[in-house]
Coordinates of C-alpha atoms and ligand atoms in Angstrom, one line a residue:
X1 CA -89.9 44.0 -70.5
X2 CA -88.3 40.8 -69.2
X3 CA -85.0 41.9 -69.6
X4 CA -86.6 45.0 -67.4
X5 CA -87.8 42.8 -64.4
X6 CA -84.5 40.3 -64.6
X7 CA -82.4 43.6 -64.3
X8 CA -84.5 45.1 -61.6
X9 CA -84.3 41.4 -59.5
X10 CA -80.7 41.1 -59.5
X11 CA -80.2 44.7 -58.3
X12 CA -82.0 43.8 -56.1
X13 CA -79.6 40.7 -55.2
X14 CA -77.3 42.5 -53.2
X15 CA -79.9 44.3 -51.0
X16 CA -81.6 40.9 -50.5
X17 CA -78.3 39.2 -49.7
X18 CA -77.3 42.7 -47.1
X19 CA -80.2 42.3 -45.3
X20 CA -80.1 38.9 -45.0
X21 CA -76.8 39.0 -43.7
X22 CA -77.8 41.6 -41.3
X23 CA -80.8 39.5 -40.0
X24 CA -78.5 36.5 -39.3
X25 CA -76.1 39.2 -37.4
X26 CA -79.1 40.5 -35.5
X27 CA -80.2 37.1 -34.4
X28 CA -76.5 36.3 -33.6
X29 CA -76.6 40.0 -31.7
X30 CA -80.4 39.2 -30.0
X31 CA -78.1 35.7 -28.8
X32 CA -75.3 37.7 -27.2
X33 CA -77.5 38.5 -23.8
X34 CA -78.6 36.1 -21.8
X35 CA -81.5 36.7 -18.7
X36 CA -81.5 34.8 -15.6
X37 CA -84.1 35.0 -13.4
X38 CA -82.4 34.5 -9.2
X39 CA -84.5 34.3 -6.4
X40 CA -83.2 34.3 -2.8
X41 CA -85.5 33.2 -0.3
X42 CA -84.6 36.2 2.0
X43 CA -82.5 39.2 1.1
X44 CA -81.1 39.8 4.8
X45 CA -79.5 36.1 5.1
X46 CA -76.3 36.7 5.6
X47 CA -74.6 33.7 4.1
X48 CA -77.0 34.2 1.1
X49 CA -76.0 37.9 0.7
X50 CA -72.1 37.1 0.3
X51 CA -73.2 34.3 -2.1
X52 CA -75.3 36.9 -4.0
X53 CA -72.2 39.2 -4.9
X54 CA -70.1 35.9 -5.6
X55 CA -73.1 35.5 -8.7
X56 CA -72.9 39.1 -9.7
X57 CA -69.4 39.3 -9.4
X58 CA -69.4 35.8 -11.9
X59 CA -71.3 37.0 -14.3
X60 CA -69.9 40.3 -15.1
X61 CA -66.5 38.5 -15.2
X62 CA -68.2 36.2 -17.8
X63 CA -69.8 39.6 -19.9
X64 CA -66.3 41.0 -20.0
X65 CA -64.7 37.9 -21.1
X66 CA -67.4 36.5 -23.4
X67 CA -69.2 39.7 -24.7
X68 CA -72.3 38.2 -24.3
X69 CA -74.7 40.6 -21.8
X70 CA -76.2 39.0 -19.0
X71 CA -79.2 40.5 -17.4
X72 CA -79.2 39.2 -14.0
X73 CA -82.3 39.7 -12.2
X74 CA -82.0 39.0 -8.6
X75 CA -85.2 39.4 -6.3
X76 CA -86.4 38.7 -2.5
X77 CA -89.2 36.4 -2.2
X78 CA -89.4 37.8 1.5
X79 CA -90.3 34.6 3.2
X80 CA -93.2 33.5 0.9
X81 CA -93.6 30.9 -1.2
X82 CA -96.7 32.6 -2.8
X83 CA -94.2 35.8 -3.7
X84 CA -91.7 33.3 -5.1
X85 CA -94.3 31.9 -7.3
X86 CA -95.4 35.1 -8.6
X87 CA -91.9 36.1 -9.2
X88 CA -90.7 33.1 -11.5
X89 CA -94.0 33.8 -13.5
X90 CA -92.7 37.3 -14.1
X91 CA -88.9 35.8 -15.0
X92 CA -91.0 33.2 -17.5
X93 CA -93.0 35.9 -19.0
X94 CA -89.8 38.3 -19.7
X95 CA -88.5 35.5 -21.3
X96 CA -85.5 34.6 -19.0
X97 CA -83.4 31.9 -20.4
X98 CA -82.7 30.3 -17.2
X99 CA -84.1 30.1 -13.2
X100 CA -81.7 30.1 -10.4
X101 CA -83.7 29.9 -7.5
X102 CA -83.4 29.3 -3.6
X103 CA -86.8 27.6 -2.5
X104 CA -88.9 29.6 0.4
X105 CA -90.3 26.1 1.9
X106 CA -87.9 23.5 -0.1
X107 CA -90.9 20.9 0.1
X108 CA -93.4 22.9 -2.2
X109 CA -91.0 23.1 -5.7
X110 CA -93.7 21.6 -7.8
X111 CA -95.3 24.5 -8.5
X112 CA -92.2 26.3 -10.3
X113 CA -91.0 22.7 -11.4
X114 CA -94.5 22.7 -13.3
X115 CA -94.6 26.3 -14.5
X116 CA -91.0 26.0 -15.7
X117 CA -91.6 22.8 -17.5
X118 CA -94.6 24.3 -19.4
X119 CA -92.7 27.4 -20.9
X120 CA -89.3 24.8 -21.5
X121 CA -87.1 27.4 -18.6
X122 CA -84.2 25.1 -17.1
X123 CA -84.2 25.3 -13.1
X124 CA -81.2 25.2 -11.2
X125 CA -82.3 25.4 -7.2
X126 CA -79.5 26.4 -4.9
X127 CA -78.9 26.3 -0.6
X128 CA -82.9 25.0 -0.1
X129 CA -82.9 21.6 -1.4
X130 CA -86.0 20.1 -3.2
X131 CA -86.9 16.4 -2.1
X132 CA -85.9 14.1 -4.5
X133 CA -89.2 13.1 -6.2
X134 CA -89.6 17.0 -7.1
X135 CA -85.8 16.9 -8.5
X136 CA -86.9 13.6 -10.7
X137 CA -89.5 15.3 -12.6
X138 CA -87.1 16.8 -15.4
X139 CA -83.9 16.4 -16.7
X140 CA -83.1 20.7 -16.4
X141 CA -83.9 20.5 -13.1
X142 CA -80.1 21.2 -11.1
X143 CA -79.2 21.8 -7.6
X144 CA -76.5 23.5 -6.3
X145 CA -75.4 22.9 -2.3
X146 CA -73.0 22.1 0.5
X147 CA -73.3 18.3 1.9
X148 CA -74.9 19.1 4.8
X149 CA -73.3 16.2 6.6
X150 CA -70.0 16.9 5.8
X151 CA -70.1 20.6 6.9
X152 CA -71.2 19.1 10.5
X153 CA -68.6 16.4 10.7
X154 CA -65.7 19.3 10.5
X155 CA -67.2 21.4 12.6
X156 CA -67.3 17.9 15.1
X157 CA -63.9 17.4 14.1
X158 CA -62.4 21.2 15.2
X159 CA -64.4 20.6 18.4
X160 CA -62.6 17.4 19.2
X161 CA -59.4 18.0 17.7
X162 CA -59.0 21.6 20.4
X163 CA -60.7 19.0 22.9
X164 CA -57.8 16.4 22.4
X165 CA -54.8 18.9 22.7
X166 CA -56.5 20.2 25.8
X167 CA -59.3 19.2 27.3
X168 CA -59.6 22.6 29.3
X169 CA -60.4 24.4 26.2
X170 CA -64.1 23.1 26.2
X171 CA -64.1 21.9 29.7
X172 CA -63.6 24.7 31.3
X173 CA -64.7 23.6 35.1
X174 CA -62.6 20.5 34.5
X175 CA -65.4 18.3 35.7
X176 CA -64.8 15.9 32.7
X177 CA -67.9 17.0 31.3
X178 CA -68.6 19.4 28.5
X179 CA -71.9 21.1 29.0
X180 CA -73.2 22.1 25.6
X181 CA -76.2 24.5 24.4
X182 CA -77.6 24.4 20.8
X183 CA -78.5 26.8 18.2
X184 CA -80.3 25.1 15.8
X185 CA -81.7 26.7 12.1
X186 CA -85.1 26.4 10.4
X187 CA -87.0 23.2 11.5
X188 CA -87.6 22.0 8.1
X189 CA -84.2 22.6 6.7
X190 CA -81.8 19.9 5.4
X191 CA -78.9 21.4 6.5
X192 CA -80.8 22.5 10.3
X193 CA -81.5 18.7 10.9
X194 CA -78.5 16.7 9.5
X195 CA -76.1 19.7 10.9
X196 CA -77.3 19.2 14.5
X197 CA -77.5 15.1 14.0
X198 CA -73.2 15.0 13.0
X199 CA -71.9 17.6 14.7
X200 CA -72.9 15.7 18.1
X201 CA -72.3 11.9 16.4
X202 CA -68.7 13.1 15.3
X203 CA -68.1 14.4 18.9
X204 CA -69.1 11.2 20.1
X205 CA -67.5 9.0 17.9
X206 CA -63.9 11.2 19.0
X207 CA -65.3 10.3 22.7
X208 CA -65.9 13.9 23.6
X209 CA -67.8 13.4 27.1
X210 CA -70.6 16.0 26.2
X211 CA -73.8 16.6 27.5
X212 CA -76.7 19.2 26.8
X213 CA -78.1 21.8 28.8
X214 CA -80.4 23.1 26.4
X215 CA -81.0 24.2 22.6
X216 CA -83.4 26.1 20.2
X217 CA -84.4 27.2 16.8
X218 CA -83.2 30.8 16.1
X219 CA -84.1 30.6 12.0
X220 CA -80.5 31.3 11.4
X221 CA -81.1 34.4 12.6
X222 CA -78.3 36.8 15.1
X223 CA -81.2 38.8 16.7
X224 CA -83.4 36.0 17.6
X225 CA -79.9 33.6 18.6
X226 CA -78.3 36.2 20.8
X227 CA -82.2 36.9 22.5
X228 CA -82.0 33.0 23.2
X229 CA -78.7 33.2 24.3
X230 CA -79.7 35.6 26.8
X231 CA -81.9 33.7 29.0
X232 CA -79.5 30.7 28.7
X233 CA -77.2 32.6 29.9
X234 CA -79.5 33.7 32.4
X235 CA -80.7 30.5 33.5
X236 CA -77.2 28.7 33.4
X237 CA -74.9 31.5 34.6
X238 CA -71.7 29.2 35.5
X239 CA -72.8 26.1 33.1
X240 CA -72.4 26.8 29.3
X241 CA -68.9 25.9 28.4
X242 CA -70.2 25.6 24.8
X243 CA -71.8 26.8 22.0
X244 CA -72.5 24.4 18.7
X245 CA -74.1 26.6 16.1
X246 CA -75.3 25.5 12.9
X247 CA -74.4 28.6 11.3
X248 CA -72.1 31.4 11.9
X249 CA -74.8 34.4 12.1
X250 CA -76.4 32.2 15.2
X251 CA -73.4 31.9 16.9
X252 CA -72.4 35.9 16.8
X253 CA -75.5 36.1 17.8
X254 CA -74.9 34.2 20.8
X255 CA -71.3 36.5 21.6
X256 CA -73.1 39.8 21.2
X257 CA -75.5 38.1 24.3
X258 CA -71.5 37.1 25.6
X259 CA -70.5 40.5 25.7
X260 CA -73.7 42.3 26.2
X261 CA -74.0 39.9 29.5
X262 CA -70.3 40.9 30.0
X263 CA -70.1 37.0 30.9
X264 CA -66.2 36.6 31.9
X265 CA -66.3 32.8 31.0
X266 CA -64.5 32.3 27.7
X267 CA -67.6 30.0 26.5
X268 CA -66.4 28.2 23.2
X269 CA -68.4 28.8 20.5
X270 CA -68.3 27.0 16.7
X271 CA -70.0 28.0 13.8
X272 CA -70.8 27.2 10.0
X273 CA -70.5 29.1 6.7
X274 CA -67.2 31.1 7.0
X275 CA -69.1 34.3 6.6
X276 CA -66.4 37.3 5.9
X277 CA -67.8 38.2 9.8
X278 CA -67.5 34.5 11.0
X279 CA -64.0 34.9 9.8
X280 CA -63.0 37.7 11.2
X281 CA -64.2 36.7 14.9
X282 CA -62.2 33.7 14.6
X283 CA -59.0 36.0 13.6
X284 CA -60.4 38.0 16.6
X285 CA -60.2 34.8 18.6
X286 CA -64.4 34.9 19.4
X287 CA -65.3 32.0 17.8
X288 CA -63.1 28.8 17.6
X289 CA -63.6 27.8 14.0
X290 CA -66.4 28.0 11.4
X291 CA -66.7 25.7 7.8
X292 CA -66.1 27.6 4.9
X293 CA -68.1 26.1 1.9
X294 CA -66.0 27.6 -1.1
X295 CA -69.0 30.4 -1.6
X296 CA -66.8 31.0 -4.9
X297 CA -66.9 27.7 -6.6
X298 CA -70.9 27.7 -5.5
X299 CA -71.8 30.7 -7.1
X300 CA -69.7 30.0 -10.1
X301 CA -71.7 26.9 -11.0
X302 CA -74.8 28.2 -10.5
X303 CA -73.8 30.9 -13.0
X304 CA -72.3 28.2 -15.3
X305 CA -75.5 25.4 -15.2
X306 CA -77.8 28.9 -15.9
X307 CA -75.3 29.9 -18.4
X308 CA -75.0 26.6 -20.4
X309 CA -78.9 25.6 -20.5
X310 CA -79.2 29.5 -21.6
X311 CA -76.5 29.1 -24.8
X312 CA -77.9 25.5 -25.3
X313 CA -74.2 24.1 -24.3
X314 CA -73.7 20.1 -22.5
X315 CA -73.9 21.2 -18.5
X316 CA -71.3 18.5 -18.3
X317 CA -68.7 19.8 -20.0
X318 CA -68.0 22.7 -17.8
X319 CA -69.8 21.3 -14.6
X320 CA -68.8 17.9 -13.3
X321 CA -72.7 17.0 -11.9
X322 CA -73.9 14.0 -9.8
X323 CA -76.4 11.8 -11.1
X324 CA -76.3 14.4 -13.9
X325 CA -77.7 17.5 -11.9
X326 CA -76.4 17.6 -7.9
X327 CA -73.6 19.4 -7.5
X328 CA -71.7 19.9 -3.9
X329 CA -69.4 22.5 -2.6
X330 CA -65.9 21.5 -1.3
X331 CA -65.8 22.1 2.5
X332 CA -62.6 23.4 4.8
X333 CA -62.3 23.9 8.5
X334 CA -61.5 27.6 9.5
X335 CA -59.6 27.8 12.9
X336 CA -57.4 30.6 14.2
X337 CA -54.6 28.4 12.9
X338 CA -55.8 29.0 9.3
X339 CA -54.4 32.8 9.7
X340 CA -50.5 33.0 9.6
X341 CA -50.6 36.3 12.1
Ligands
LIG1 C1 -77.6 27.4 5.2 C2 -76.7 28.4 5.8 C3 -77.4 29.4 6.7 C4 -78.6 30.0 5.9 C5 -79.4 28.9 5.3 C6 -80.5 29.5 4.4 O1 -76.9 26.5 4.4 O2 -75.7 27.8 6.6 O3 -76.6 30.4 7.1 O4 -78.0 30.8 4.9 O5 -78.6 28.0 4.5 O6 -81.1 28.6 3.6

């Protein structure tokens, strides 16, 4: 009988061993997918959309090469930060691995910060930044951005450089004075406030002799820039010599009220965000220049601080991080004279 049961156990042996092997196969099968959760604080932003297909674009370079899935859920929080909320409560309850998310109202991060801390989901904010104290609260906390200072000091600097070599490209009545309008972003933005502050210090500092006619808030937004640009137009018919933009989708906003106006004054207009459209208006000769903020490099680590806290690898050895979780795009100037043709 015992020579029964010892007989019947080690037949049993290699089953036992088989499907142990197969369970640690499936568990090494259920870790080949990762799930990031993405939400973008508005699908129809323009610089966020080209930014969008630089993350997809990432992470199926990163399936093929790796083998590992990734299920990248990407969804529009349409303006609200109560959507948003609900949303990165759905990505925690199907289990995503990691949060990439670009904040509605930057100021109110707590919320996710706490919800993601609770369920142990790694948070890497992008383009909105979180104030500091929210950014303090955890060490998986990440954010991915351009220096919002630096992207207004080239665009300054493209002004003043075209200004040096000829002062009749911005001051166009040769009265010594170049009569500026602004297009400014959201009011509560980083990059809204600290774009708009350089871009006129830098101008001074290079002794530009500028003065203001007039600016507004157009949300970023082409529609609502070009309807500004309208009455400006309107009210200063032979004044505006210059448009400073803090992003590019304001600014072709303001040239579709240009042409729409057919206004015959070759108003100068600069921009931020090398959109692929921004581009191709300064090929076009439209707009003077525009900053490109290396949209690739920016997606990329996003995907790679999500990717890392997902496989449980050191961020830092893939992503070189400030203060172990800020990470800045490099910045370029893009002027015709960045296109060889
Ligand atoms: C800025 C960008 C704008 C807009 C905004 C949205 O950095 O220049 O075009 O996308 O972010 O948060």
């Amino acid at each position: 009988m015992k020579r029964n049961i010892l007989r019947g156990c080690l037949c049993l042996l290699p089953a036992l061993f088989f499907l142990s092997g197969c369970g640690n196969e499936a568990r090494e099968e259920e870790k080949k997918s990762i799930r990031l959760g993405v939400s973008v604080y508005r699908w129809d932003d323009a610089f966020l959309t080209t930014l969008r297909a630089e993350l997809e674009e990432k992470a199926k370079e990163y399936e093929r090469e790796s083998g590992t899935k990734v299920v990248l859920d990407i969804v529009d929080a349409k303006e609200s930060q109560s959507v948003q909320n609900s949303q990165v409560e759905r990505f925690i309850s199907l289990g995503c691995d990691a949060l990439c998310i670009n904040m509605v109202d930057r100021s109110a991060a707590s919320d996710i910060i706490v919800r993601a801390m609770d369920a142990d989901v790694p948070v890497v904010f992008f383009n909105r930044e979180p104030v500091e104290e929210d950014m303090d609260r955890w060490d998986r906390l990440y954010y991915v951005g351009a220096d919002a200072k630096e992207s207004a000091v080239i665009q300054g600097t493209i002004l003043a450089d075209a200004y040096d070599a000829d002062h009749s490209s911005l001051d166009l009545d040769g009265d010594g004075v170049v009569n500026y309008v602004l297009l400014e972003g959201e009011s509560n933005h980083q990059d809204s406030l600290i774009r708009t502050e350089w871009s006129i210090q830098t101008l001074k500092d290079r002794n530009v002799p500028i003065e203001k006619l007039t600016g507004g808030i157009a949300n970023w937004d082409r529609s609502q820039a070009s309807a500004l640009m309208e009455q400006w137009l309107e009210k200063y018919p032979d004044e505006i010599e210059l448009v400073i933009s803090n992003n590019d989708e304001m600014a072709l906003g303001a040239i579709d009220a240009i042409e729409r106006l057919e206004t015959d004054r070759p108003i100068k207009l600069v921009g931020i965000d090398a959109t692929p459209a921004a581009v191709e208006a300064v090929r076009e000769g439209k707009l003077m220049g525009t900053v490109n903020q290396d949209l690739e490099s920016y997606a990329n680590t996003i995907f790679e601080i999500a990717r890392c806290e997902a496989e449980g690898e050191p961020v830092g050895n893939y992503v070189q991080l400030e203060e172990g979780k800020y990470y800045r795009s490099a910045q370029a100037p893009v002027t015709r004279d960045s296109f060889s043709d």
